[in-house]
Short mmCIF file of C-alpha atoms in Angstrom, two decimals:
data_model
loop_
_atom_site.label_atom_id
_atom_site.label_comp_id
_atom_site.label_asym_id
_atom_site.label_seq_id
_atom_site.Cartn_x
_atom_site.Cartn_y
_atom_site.Cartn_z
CA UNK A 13 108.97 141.56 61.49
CA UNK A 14 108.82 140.90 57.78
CA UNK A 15 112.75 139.68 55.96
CA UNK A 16 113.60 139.32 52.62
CA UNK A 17 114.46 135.79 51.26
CA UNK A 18 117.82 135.94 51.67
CA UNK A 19 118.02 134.10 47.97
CA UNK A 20 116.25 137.42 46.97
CA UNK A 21 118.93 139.99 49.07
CA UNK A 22 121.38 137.87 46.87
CA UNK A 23 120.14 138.31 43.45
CA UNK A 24 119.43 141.75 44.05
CA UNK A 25 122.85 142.27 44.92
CA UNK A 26 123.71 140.21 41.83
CA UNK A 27 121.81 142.44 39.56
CA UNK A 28 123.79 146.23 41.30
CA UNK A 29 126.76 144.69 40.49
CA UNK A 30 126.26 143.64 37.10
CA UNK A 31 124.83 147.28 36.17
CA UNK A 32 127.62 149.16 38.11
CA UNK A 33 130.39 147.08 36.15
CA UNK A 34 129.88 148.69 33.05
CA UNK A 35 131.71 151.87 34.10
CA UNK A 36 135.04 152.29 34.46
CA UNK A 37 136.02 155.50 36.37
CA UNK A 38 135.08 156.04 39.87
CA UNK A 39 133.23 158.94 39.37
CA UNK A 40 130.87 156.75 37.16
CA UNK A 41 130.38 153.92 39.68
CA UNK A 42 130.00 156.68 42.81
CA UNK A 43 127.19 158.35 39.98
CA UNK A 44 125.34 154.92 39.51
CA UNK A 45 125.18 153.76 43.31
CA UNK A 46 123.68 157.15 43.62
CA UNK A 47 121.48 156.59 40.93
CA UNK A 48 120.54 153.26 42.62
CA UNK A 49 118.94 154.48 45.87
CA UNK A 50 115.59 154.61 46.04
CA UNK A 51 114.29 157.92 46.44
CA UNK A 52 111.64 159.31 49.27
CA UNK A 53 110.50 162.48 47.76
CA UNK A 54 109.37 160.35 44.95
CA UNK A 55 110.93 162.44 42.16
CA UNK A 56 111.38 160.75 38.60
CA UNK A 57 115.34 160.07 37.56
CA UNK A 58 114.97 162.95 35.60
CA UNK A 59 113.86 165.15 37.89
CA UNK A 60 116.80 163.92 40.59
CA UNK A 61 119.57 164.02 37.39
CA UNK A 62 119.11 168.25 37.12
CA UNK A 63 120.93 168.35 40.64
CA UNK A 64 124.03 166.20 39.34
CA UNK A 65 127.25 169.19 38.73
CA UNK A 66 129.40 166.48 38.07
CA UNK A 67 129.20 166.17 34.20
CA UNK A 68 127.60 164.98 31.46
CA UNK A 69 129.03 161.04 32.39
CA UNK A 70 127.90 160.74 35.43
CA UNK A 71 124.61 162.08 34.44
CA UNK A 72 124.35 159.27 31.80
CA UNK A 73 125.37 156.88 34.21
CA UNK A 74 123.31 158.15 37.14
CA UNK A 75 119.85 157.98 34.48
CA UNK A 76 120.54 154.53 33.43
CA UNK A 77 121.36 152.94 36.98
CA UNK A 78 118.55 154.89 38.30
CA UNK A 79 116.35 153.57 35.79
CA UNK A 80 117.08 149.94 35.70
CA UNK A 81 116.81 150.28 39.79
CA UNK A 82 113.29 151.13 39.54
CA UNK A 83 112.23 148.70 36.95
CA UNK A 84 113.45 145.83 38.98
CA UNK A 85 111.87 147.65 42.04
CA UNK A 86 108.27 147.20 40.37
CA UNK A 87 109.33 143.66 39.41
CA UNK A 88 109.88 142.71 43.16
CA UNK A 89 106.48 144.87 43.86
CA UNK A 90 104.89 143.13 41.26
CA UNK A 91 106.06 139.51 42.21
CA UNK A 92 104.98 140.42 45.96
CA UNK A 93 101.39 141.07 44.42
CA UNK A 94 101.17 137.68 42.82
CA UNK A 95 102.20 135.96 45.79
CA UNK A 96 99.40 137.94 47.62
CA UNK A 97 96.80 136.64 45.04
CA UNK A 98 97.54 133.23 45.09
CA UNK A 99 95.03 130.74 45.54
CA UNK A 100 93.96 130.61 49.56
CA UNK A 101 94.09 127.46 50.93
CA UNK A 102 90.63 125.54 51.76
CA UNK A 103 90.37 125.52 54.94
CA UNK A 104 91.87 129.32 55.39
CA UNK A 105 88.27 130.28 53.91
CA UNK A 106 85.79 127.53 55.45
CA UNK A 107 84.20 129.69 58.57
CA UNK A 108 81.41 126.98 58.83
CA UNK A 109 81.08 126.48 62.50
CA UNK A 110 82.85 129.51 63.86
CA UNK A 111 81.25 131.15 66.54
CA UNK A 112 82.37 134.96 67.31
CA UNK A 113 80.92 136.07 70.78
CA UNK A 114 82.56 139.13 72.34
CA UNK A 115 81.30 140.46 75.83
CA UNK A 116 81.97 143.92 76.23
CA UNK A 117 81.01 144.33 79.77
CA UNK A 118 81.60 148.71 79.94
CA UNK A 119 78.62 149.01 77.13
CA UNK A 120 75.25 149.59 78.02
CA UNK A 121 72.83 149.27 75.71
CA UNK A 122 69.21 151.59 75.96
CA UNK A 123 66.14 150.62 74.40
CA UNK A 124 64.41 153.11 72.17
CA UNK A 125 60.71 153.90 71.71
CA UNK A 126 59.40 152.05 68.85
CA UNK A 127 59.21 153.71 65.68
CA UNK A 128 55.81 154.51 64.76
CA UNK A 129 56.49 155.92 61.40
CA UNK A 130 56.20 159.12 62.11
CA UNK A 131 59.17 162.08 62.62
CA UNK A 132 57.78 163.69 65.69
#
């Protein structure tokens, strides 16, 4: 089963608390952790900000945590793509001399007329 770095986990968790200390009230942090989790039904912050009642500061709040959230989400996507691109090694790719035989003893193969060129 696939685990982050845990150098990764760290920064991450680095980078939610340096955007969350910029508000001051409760209310504002509670908005921004909420604006921080990634969302399944894959609405825009936008979208998910019309369903905040609790005020015009925790809206704010909730728009820009959920924003910078999903631009360092692509980031990490995008660094994950790199590393998938990289350069394979040699020998990962050299299939000179490899032999794939696979008896499937339950098939049965039937031979066919030959084909005479004609459809009939």
């Amino acid at each position: 089963m696939w685990r982050p770095n845990p150098e990764q986990v760290l920064l991450r968790q680095k980078r939610i608390q340096n955007i969350n200390i910029k508000y001051s009230t409760q209310l504002q942090k509670q908005c921004c952790a909420d604006g921080m989790v990634e969302n399944l039904m894959d609405y825009t912050c936008e979208r998910r900000a019309e369903f905040i009642i609790d005020g015009a500061e925790c809206v704010s709040a909730f728009l820009h945590c959920c924003k910078e959230a999903a631009t360092n989400r692509q980031k990490a996507a995008n660094e994950n793509l790199l590393l998938a691109r990289c350069k394979p090694h040699p020998q990962a790719t050299n299939i000179q001399g490899v032999k794939a035989v696979h008896i499937v003893p339950w098939i049965h193969f039937v031979r066919t007329p030959s084909f005479n060129g004609s459809c009939q």
